[in-house]
Short mmCIF file of C-alpha atoms in Angstrom, two decimals:
data_model
loop_
_atom_site.label_atom_id
_atom_site.label_comp_id
_atom_site.label_asym_id
_atom_site.label_seq_id
_atom_site.Cartn_x
_atom_site.Cartn_y
_atom_site.Cartn_z
CA MET Z 1 27.99 60.20 -79.18
CA LYS Z 2 25.12 58.57 -81.19
CA PHE Z 3 22.44 56.36 -79.70
CA THR Z 4 18.81 55.38 -80.27
CA LEU Z 5 16.28 57.39 -77.67
CA ASN Z 6 13.12 55.98 -77.70
CA GLY Z 7 13.23 54.65 -80.89
CA THR Z 8 14.60 57.86 -82.73
CA PRO Z 9 18.53 58.17 -83.73
CA ARG Z 10 20.43 60.90 -81.39
CA LYS Z 11 23.55 62.53 -81.92
CA LEU Z 12 24.68 64.38 -78.92
CA ASP Z 13 27.83 66.36 -77.70
CA ALA Z 14 28.35 65.69 -73.96
CA HIS Z 15 30.98 64.95 -71.46
CA PRO Z 16 31.57 61.19 -71.62
CA LEU Z 17 31.36 60.92 -68.10
CA LYS Z 18 28.27 62.90 -67.48
CA ARG Z 19 25.38 60.80 -66.08
CA LEU Z 20 22.93 59.21 -68.33
CA LEU Z 21 20.25 61.01 -66.03
CA ASP Z 22 21.55 64.31 -66.56
CA VAL Z 23 21.90 63.76 -70.48
CA LEU Z 24 18.38 62.66 -70.55
CA ARG Z 25 16.92 65.32 -68.35
CA GLU Z 26 19.40 68.36 -69.78
CA ASP Z 27 20.52 67.61 -73.15
CA CYS Z 28 17.44 65.71 -74.45
CA GLU Z 29 14.90 67.58 -72.21
CA LEU Z 30 12.98 64.35 -70.95
CA THR Z 31 12.30 65.08 -67.41
CA GLY Z 32 10.31 62.32 -67.01
CA THR Z 33 13.19 60.34 -65.92
CA LYS Z 34 13.46 61.22 -62.04
CA GLU Z 35 16.56 61.86 -59.48
CA GLY Z 36 16.00 60.14 -56.29
CA CYS Z 37 18.72 59.32 -54.08
CA GLY Z 38 21.62 59.70 -56.88
CA GLU Z 39 23.65 56.70 -55.69
CA GLY Z 40 21.66 53.66 -57.28
CA GLU Z 41 19.75 52.96 -54.25
CA CYS Z 42 16.06 54.00 -55.08
CA GLY Z 43 15.33 53.05 -58.70
CA ALA Z 44 13.69 56.23 -59.49
CA CYS Z 45 15.96 57.22 -62.48
CA THR Z 46 15.65 53.61 -63.80
CA VAL Z 47 15.77 53.50 -67.88
CA LEU Z 48 16.30 50.74 -70.08
CA VAL Z 49 19.23 50.10 -71.97
CA ASP Z 50 18.84 47.55 -74.67
CA GLY Z 51 15.92 46.44 -72.68
CA GLU Z 52 17.22 45.80 -69.56
CA PRO Z 53 16.82 48.08 -66.54
CA VAL Z 54 19.49 50.28 -65.23
CA VAL Z 55 19.86 53.35 -62.99
CA SER Z 56 20.58 56.04 -65.22
CA CYS Z 57 22.49 58.05 -62.27
CA LEU Z 58 25.39 55.89 -62.04
CA MET Z 59 25.94 55.23 -65.84
CA PRO Z 60 28.19 57.51 -67.64
CA CYS Z 61 26.53 58.58 -70.89
CA ALA Z 62 29.73 57.04 -73.07
CA GLN Z 63 28.42 53.68 -72.20
CA VAL Z 64 25.20 54.08 -74.10
CA GLU Z 65 26.59 54.69 -77.48
CA GLY Z 66 25.15 52.78 -79.92
CA CYS Z 67 22.43 51.41 -77.65
CA GLU Z 68 18.75 51.94 -77.60
CA VAL Z 69 17.67 53.93 -74.71
CA THR Z 70 14.07 53.86 -73.60
CA THR Z 71 12.64 56.39 -70.95
CA ILE Z 72 8.94 56.71 -69.85
CA GLU Z 73 8.55 59.00 -72.64
CA GLY Z 74 9.13 56.02 -74.93
CA LEU Z 75 6.04 54.57 -73.87
CA SER Z 76 2.85 55.29 -75.48
CA GLY Z 77 1.50 57.14 -72.29
CA ASP Z 78 -1.60 54.19 -72.96
CA HIS Z 79 0.65 51.24 -71.87
CA PRO Z 80 -1.55 48.61 -69.91
CA LEU Z 81 0.90 49.45 -67.20
CA GLN Z 82 0.50 53.03 -67.26
CA ARG Z 83 -3.29 52.22 -67.02
CA ALA Z 84 -3.02 49.81 -64.49
CA MET Z 85 -0.90 51.97 -62.30
CA MET Z 86 -3.69 54.62 -62.32
CA ARG Z 87 -6.55 52.33 -61.79
CA GLU Z 88 -5.04 50.84 -58.84
CA VAL Z 89 -3.64 54.17 -57.25
CA GLY Z 90 -0.25 52.84 -57.45
CA ALA Z 91 1.06 56.10 -57.21
CA GLN Z 92 0.79 59.10 -54.71
CA CYS Z 93 3.60 61.70 -55.06
CA GLY Z 94 4.71 60.00 -58.36
CA ILE Z 95 8.64 60.31 -58.13
CA CYS Z 96 9.19 56.52 -58.38
CA THR Z 97 6.42 55.83 -60.87
CA PRO Z 98 8.43 56.15 -64.06
CA GLY Z 99 11.22 54.01 -62.45
CA VAL Z 100 9.18 51.51 -61.25
CA ILE Z 101 7.00 51.26 -64.81
CA LEU Z 102 10.33 50.82 -66.39
CA ALA Z 103 11.33 48.28 -64.06
CA ALA Z 104 8.41 46.41 -64.14
CA HIS Z 105 8.12 46.42 -68.05
CA ALA Z 106 9.85 43.44 -69.04
CA LEU Z 107 7.70 41.55 -66.81
CA VAL Z 108 4.54 42.59 -68.21
CA GLU Z 109 5.82 42.09 -71.65
CA SER Z 110 6.75 38.70 -71.20
CA THR Z 111 4.17 36.00 -71.99
CA ARG Z 112 4.76 34.32 -68.79
CA LYS Z 113 2.66 35.38 -66.11
CA PRO Z 114 4.78 36.77 -63.11
CA THR Z 115 3.90 35.52 -59.87
CA LEU Z 116 3.80 37.90 -56.77
CA GLU Z 117 7.49 36.83 -55.83
CA ARG Z 118 8.91 37.54 -59.09
CA VAL Z 119 6.71 41.08 -59.20
CA ARG Z 120 8.66 42.00 -55.92
CA GLU Z 121 12.13 40.64 -57.11
CA ALA Z 122 11.72 42.74 -60.17
CA LEU Z 123 10.73 45.89 -58.32
CA ALA Z 124 13.28 45.22 -55.23
CA GLY Z 125 15.38 48.21 -56.56
CA ASN Z 126 12.86 50.60 -56.73
CA LEU Z 127 11.77 52.51 -53.40
CA CYS Z 128 8.08 53.88 -53.01
CA ARG Z 129 7.75 55.93 -49.66
CA CYS Z 130 3.91 56.51 -50.34
CA THR Z 131 1.97 53.47 -51.36
CA GLY Z 132 3.53 50.63 -49.31
CA TYR Z 133 3.91 48.63 -52.69
CA GLU Z 134 0.50 46.73 -52.43
CA ALA Z 135 -1.18 48.76 -54.96
CA ILE Z 136 2.19 48.69 -57.40
CA HIS Z 137 2.34 45.06 -57.07
CA ARG Z 138 -1.54 44.56 -58.04
CA ALA Z 139 -0.99 47.01 -61.16
CA VAL Z 140 1.82 44.93 -62.43
CA LEU Z 141 -0.15 41.85 -62.07
CA GLY Z 142 -3.08 43.46 -63.60
CA ALA Z 143 -1.23 44.92 -66.36
CA HIS Z 144 0.19 41.67 -67.36
CA ALA Z 145 -3.49 39.96 -67.28
CA GLU Z 146 -4.65 43.07 -69.87
CA ARG Z 147 -1.50 42.85 -71.83
CA HIS Z 148 -2.28 39.39 -72.63
CA ALA Z 149 -5.81 39.28 -72.47
CA HIS Z 150 -7.50 37.73 -75.68
CA ALA Z 151 -8.54 40.39 -78.18
CA ALA Z 152 -12.02 38.92 -77.89
CA SER Z 153 -12.69 39.77 -74.21
CA ALA Z 154 -15.00 43.07 -74.04
CA ALA Z 155 -14.03 44.72 -70.64
CA PRO Z 156 -10.21 44.76 -69.21
CA GLU Z 157 -9.66 42.20 -66.79
CA LYS Z 158 -9.90 43.44 -63.16
CA ALA Z 159 -6.97 43.12 -61.19
CA LYS Z 160 -6.77 40.42 -58.41
CA ALA Z 161 -6.24 42.14 -55.02
CA MET F 20 23.61 66.96 -57.68
CA ARG F 21 25.62 66.50 -60.71
CA THR F 22 28.79 64.53 -61.41
CA ALA F 23 31.50 67.13 -61.84
CA THR F 24 32.99 66.04 -65.03
CA ALA F 25 34.86 68.94 -66.20
CA PRO F 26 38.30 68.19 -64.57
CA TYR F 27 37.92 64.35 -65.82
CA ALA F 28 38.82 62.36 -68.55
CA LEU F 29 37.37 59.17 -69.89
CA PHE F 30 39.53 56.80 -71.98
CA ARG F 31 37.70 53.88 -73.73
CA ALA F 32 39.42 50.97 -74.86
CA ARG F 33 38.05 48.22 -77.35
CA THR F 34 40.46 45.65 -76.72
CA LEU F 35 42.54 44.26 -73.47
CA ASP F 36 45.91 45.30 -74.91
CA GLY F 37 44.53 48.85 -75.77
CA ALA F 38 43.18 49.11 -72.08
CA LEU F 39 46.42 47.71 -70.85
CA LYS F 40 48.47 50.48 -73.06
CA ILE F 41 46.53 53.14 -71.48
CA LEU F 42 46.93 51.98 -67.98
CA ARG F 43 50.97 52.11 -68.68
CA GLU F 44 51.09 55.55 -70.34
CA GLU F 45 48.61 57.12 -68.16
CA PRO F 46 49.29 56.50 -64.79
CA GLY F 47 46.47 56.75 -62.00
CA THR F 48 44.04 55.86 -64.59
CA VAL F 49 41.30 54.14 -62.72
CA PRO F 50 39.43 51.25 -64.58
CA ILE F 51 35.53 51.44 -64.92
CA ALA F 52 32.85 48.97 -66.07
CA GLY F 53 29.69 48.96 -64.08
CA CYS F 54 30.20 52.24 -62.26
CA THR F 55 27.90 51.03 -59.44
CA ASP F 56 30.89 51.87 -56.94
CA VAL F 57 33.04 54.59 -58.51
CA PHE F 58 29.86 56.50 -59.38
CA VAL F 59 28.53 56.80 -55.88
CA THR F 60 31.91 57.69 -54.55
CA LEU F 61 32.24 60.58 -57.48
CA GLU F 62 28.53 61.60 -56.73
CA PHE F 63 29.23 62.02 -52.79
CA GLY F 64 32.33 64.36 -53.66
CA GLY F 65 34.87 61.37 -53.56
CA SER F 66 37.53 61.47 -56.07
CA PRO F 67 38.96 58.09 -56.73
CA GLY F 68 40.98 59.87 -59.76
CA THR F 69 40.92 62.17 -62.54
CA ARG F 70 41.26 59.83 -65.50
CA TYR F 71 39.02 56.89 -65.94
CA LEU F 72 39.27 54.04 -68.53
CA ASP F 73 36.01 52.48 -69.31
CA LEU F 74 36.43 48.74 -69.96
CA SER F 75 32.56 48.02 -70.56
CA ARG F 76 33.14 47.42 -74.54
CA LEU F 77 35.58 44.43 -73.65
CA SER F 78 33.33 41.87 -74.37
CA ALA F 79 35.77 39.17 -74.43
CA LEU F 80 35.91 39.70 -70.47
CA ARG F 81 32.22 39.19 -70.17
CA ARG F 82 32.39 35.60 -70.87
CA ILE F 83 31.55 32.71 -68.45
CA THR F 84 33.03 29.45 -69.63
CA THR F 85 34.85 26.49 -68.42
CA SER F 86 38.33 25.32 -68.97
CA GLY F 87 39.45 21.75 -68.25
CA ASP F 88 37.65 21.34 -64.78
CA LYS F 89 37.88 25.08 -64.05
CA LEU F 90 35.02 27.62 -64.08
CA VAL F 91 36.30 30.66 -65.89
CA ILE F 92 34.37 33.85 -64.70
CA GLY F 93 35.03 36.95 -67.08
CA ALA F 94 35.76 40.06 -64.82
CA LEU F 95 33.10 41.96 -66.67
CA ALA F 96 30.28 39.14 -66.13
CA THR F 97 27.40 41.11 -64.17
CA TYR F 98 25.41 39.47 -61.43
CA THR F 99 22.65 39.05 -63.64
CA GLU F 100 24.89 36.90 -66.03
CA LEU F 101 26.29 35.18 -62.91
CA GLN F 102 22.52 33.91 -62.00
CA LYS F 103 21.83 33.08 -65.80
CA SER F 104 24.96 30.86 -66.37
CA ARG F 105 24.39 27.39 -66.43
CA PHE F 106 27.88 26.84 -65.39
CA VAL F 107 27.68 28.87 -62.39
CA ARG F 108 24.49 27.36 -61.20
CA ALA F 109 25.74 23.83 -61.61
CA ARG F 110 29.22 24.42 -59.83
CA LEU F 111 28.91 27.41 -57.48
CA PRO F 112 25.24 27.93 -56.64
CA MET F 113 26.42 29.91 -53.56
CA LEU F 114 27.58 32.47 -56.11
CA VAL F 115 24.48 32.58 -57.41
CA GLU F 116 22.63 33.24 -54.44
CA ALA F 117 25.34 36.11 -53.68
CA ALA F 118 24.63 37.52 -56.70
CA ARG F 119 20.97 37.48 -56.46
CA LEU F 120 21.26 39.56 -53.29
CA VAL F 121 23.32 42.04 -54.55
CA GLY F 122 21.39 45.43 -55.12
CA GLY F 123 18.30 45.29 -57.12
CA VAL F 124 17.85 44.33 -60.63
CA GLN F 125 19.22 47.32 -62.19
CA ILE F 126 22.55 47.04 -60.13
CA GLN F 127 22.67 43.20 -61.02
CA ASN F 128 22.53 44.37 -64.60
CA MET F 129 25.49 46.98 -64.11
CA GLY F 130 27.69 45.55 -61.50
CA THR F 131 30.39 43.08 -62.46
CA VAL F 132 32.78 40.56 -60.63
CA GLY F 133 35.75 42.43 -61.40
CA GLY F 134 34.47 45.51 -59.85
CA ASN F 135 33.36 43.41 -56.74
CA LEU F 136 37.07 42.24 -56.61
CA ALA F 137 38.56 45.47 -57.30
CA ASN F 138 36.42 47.70 -55.19
CA ALA F 139 38.18 45.67 -52.20
CA SER F 140 35.38 46.45 -49.95
CA PRO F 141 35.44 44.24 -46.72
CA ALA F 142 31.58 43.82 -47.44
CA GLY F 143 31.63 42.78 -50.94
CA ASP F 144 28.79 40.09 -51.28
CA THR F 145 30.91 37.77 -53.76
CA LEU F 146 34.27 37.79 -51.96
CA PRO F 147 33.28 35.33 -49.18
CA VAL F 148 32.50 32.82 -51.95
CA PHE F 149 35.34 33.40 -53.70
CA ALA F 150 37.29 32.65 -50.52
CA VAL F 151 35.78 29.36 -49.77
CA ALA F 152 35.96 28.24 -53.31
CA ASN F 153 40.09 28.65 -53.43
CA ALA F 154 39.46 30.83 -56.30
CA ASP F 155 42.35 32.16 -58.21
CA VAL F 156 42.15 36.02 -59.53
CA VAL F 157 43.65 36.14 -63.26
CA LEU F 158 45.47 39.46 -63.81
CA ALA F 159 46.79 40.67 -67.02
CA GLY F 160 49.77 43.18 -67.17
CA PRO F 161 52.48 44.27 -69.31
CA ASP F 162 54.36 41.03 -68.91
CA GLY F 163 51.17 38.66 -69.56
CA GLU F 164 49.04 36.91 -66.97
CA ARG F 165 49.60 35.81 -63.49
CA ARG F 166 47.34 34.06 -61.30
CA VAL F 167 47.00 34.93 -57.55
CA PRO F 168 45.03 32.77 -55.05
CA PHE F 169 41.97 34.95 -53.86
CA ASN F 170 43.05 34.28 -50.38
CA ALA F 171 46.38 36.47 -51.10
CA PHE F 172 44.59 38.89 -53.05
CA TYR F 173 43.89 41.23 -50.41
CA THR F 174 46.60 42.86 -48.38
CA GLY F 175 44.71 45.16 -46.16
CA TYR F 176 41.79 47.45 -45.99
CA ARG F 177 40.88 48.21 -49.82
CA ALA F 178 44.23 47.18 -50.65
CA SER F 179 45.21 44.39 -52.98
CA VAL F 180 48.22 43.02 -54.92
CA ARG F 181 46.87 44.23 -58.14
CA ARG F 182 49.55 46.60 -59.58
CA PRO F 183 48.43 49.86 -61.11
CA ASP F 184 49.12 48.64 -64.63
CA GLU F 185 47.16 45.58 -64.00
CA LEU F 186 43.57 44.40 -64.85
CA ILE F 187 41.46 41.86 -63.42
CA VAL F 188 40.53 39.84 -66.23
CA ALA F 189 38.95 36.78 -64.94
CA VAL F 190 38.22 34.79 -61.73
CA GLU F 191 39.09 30.74 -61.98
CA VAL F 192 37.57 28.33 -59.52
CA SER F 193 38.26 24.57 -59.46
CA PRO F 194 35.37 22.23 -58.64
CA VAL F 195 33.88 22.91 -55.03
CA ILE F 196 33.50 19.53 -53.13
CA GLY F 197 30.90 19.56 -50.61
CA LYS F 198 27.51 21.43 -49.83
CA GLN F 199 27.79 25.18 -50.09
CA TRP F 200 25.98 27.75 -47.87
CA PHE F 201 25.59 31.68 -48.26
CA ARG F 202 23.83 34.11 -46.33
CA LYS F 203 23.92 37.81 -46.28
CA VAL F 204 22.33 40.00 -43.40
CA GLY F 205 21.67 43.42 -43.91
CA THR F 206 19.12 46.02 -43.36
CA ARG F 207 16.67 45.06 -46.08
CA ALA F 208 16.89 42.06 -48.55
CA ALA F 209 17.62 44.05 -51.43
CA GLN F 210 19.96 46.99 -52.15
CA ALA F 211 21.32 46.81 -48.51
CA ILE F 212 25.30 46.75 -47.88
CA SER F 213 25.95 43.85 -45.80
CA LYS F 214 26.41 44.11 -42.05
CA VAL F 215 27.88 40.67 -42.20
CA VAL F 216 27.96 38.27 -45.36
CA PHE F 217 29.14 34.73 -44.88
CA ALA F 218 30.03 31.80 -47.14
CA GLY F 219 30.82 28.25 -46.12
CA VAL F 220 31.30 24.69 -47.89
CA ARG F 221 31.07 21.57 -45.85
CA GLY F 222 32.90 18.64 -47.08
CA LEU F 223 35.87 16.32 -46.38
CA GLU F 224 37.37 19.90 -46.03
CA THR F 225 35.15 22.53 -44.38
CA ARG F 226 35.87 26.13 -45.37
CA LEU F 227 34.29 29.18 -44.09
CA ALA F 228 34.94 32.86 -44.82
CA LEU F 229 32.96 36.20 -43.47
CA GLY F 230 32.85 39.67 -44.92
CA SER F 231 32.41 42.98 -42.78
CA VAL F 232 34.28 41.31 -39.67
CA ALA F 233 37.56 42.67 -40.54
CA PRO F 234 39.35 45.03 -42.82
CA THR F 235 39.23 42.68 -45.53
CA VAL F 236 36.99 39.32 -46.26
CA ILE F 237 38.58 36.50 -44.06
CA ARG F 238 38.77 32.90 -44.16
CA LEU F 239 38.43 31.56 -40.46
CA PRO F 240 41.34 29.06 -40.41
CA GLY F 241 41.05 28.47 -36.56
CA THR F 242 37.30 27.83 -36.72
CA GLU F 243 37.72 25.53 -39.70
CA MET F 244 40.53 23.60 -37.89
CA VAL F 245 38.17 22.96 -34.76
CA LEU F 246 35.61 21.34 -37.28
CA ASN F 247 37.88 19.56 -39.27
CA GLY F 248 39.25 18.08 -36.47
CA GLY F 249 35.96 16.87 -35.14
CA GLY F 250 35.13 19.72 -32.54
CA SER F 251 32.16 20.72 -31.20
CA ILE F 252 30.11 23.71 -32.91
CA ASP F 253 30.52 25.49 -29.35
CA GLU F 254 34.40 24.98 -29.53
CA ALA F 255 34.38 26.26 -33.13
CA LEU F 256 32.57 29.47 -32.05
CA ARG F 257 35.05 30.22 -29.22
CA ALA F 258 37.66 30.17 -31.82
CA LEU F 259 35.49 32.32 -34.12
CA ALA F 260 35.64 34.94 -31.41
CA ASP F 261 39.11 35.18 -31.43
CA GLU F 262 39.66 35.74 -35.17
CA ILE F 263 37.37 38.06 -35.92
CA ARG F 264 37.87 41.89 -35.48
CA PRO F 265 34.38 43.91 -36.30
CA ILE F 266 34.09 47.33 -36.10
CA ASP F 267 31.13 49.77 -35.06
CA ASP F 268 30.26 51.86 -38.19
CA LEU F 269 27.32 53.30 -39.79
CA ARG F 270 25.65 50.23 -40.80
CA SER F 271 25.89 48.13 -37.67
CA THR F 272 27.99 47.62 -34.23
CA ALA F 273 30.92 45.38 -33.44
CA GLY F 274 28.68 43.43 -30.87
CA TYR F 275 25.76 42.79 -33.16
CA ARG F 276 28.38 41.47 -35.93
CA ARG F 277 29.92 39.21 -33.33
CA SER F 278 26.71 37.73 -32.49
CA VAL F 279 25.33 37.43 -36.00
CA ALA F 280 28.74 36.13 -37.20
CA ALA F 281 28.46 33.27 -34.72
CA ASN F 282 24.73 32.37 -35.26
CA LEU F 283 25.68 32.12 -39.21
CA VAL F 284 28.40 30.05 -38.51
CA ARG F 285 26.09 27.65 -36.22
CA GLN F 286 23.02 28.01 -38.84
CA PHE F 287 25.47 26.90 -41.64
CA TRP F 288 26.81 23.86 -39.53
CA SER F 289 23.34 22.69 -38.26
CA GLU F 290 21.91 23.28 -42.05
CA THR F 291 24.66 21.19 -43.76
CA ALA F 292 24.82 18.54 -41.27
#
């Protein structure tokens, strides 16, 4: 099976019904994608397939043949969303964090400023048992501001409470 | 936990004819697309079958179009695509609302209309909408296509008139006259399977449907008859009590479902007045 993983073409030999989650963690050794509930409720295993968030625990790997898959490892580690999550303490135990970041990625990259309601909708499929979500929502809004701040502004914009 | 893949086979089809041929030649094959139901069953030790047929590449079945005065929703249209479609938004806003409340964004990107119908859960979120819209289910099989009224599609709990060698290829909806209203009651706004799900149309002919109160989604002919005959909402709710058969299960109780069903019909009636 051939697909593109974080920008690099990959070819692997896996059972076509093997969960994409297991292919990523075991065959590709990318363990940033976490398993939470295993039934599509918690969003911890969220990855992007052709730019759209999906839960990798409910996807047979055969379905990503020819597609572009992005996992948390595909972000630089220095993405505005990753920095904002640290700044706002949007993570405690961290299990939900890779999924949250990928679910919010499209909102942050979009030039249109999301409302808080829009952020909540985008993250409705991601459960966090630690933070109570407020810090996560602040991080997403702050990351959007930072991502689209004019290059001239010296300091990164402080996220609004 | 890992899906036990070893004993299972996956066929992949690129054309509808190819898919139908596999269903004919490999009896017992389970069609899959968004996998949001089948993979949950597999994950928790259930086995809907040992042979699966992936339909996800049949892009022709993903389209949402119009044909004459009919809205034609391809079976592989996802909940996200339903929300984005200008045809669905203009003609069937209650379906947009139902799609918006299915799971989170990830599930909406994966789950399909055809899957919601085929899974045949009494709690399926889009099903009351198709019931009150008097939709038709388009099935393709060895002898070509046939249309079945949605309200005659289910024959019992998780059972339908779809034959094993047939595929659901589309849902067709004629113009719906009247105000549309949809409401889902679950544990939380996203991600929860419905405790009760309701759709209603109020026009010259008022039509009502409920999910999760009987073995299949049901229309409410007795309640409708009272309302269409000029009866009061209180009389209608007495008729409602006689025609729903909710049960206690892990998500709710029969008593709670009875109360919620009555409240939903009353709320529908006052908000669409």
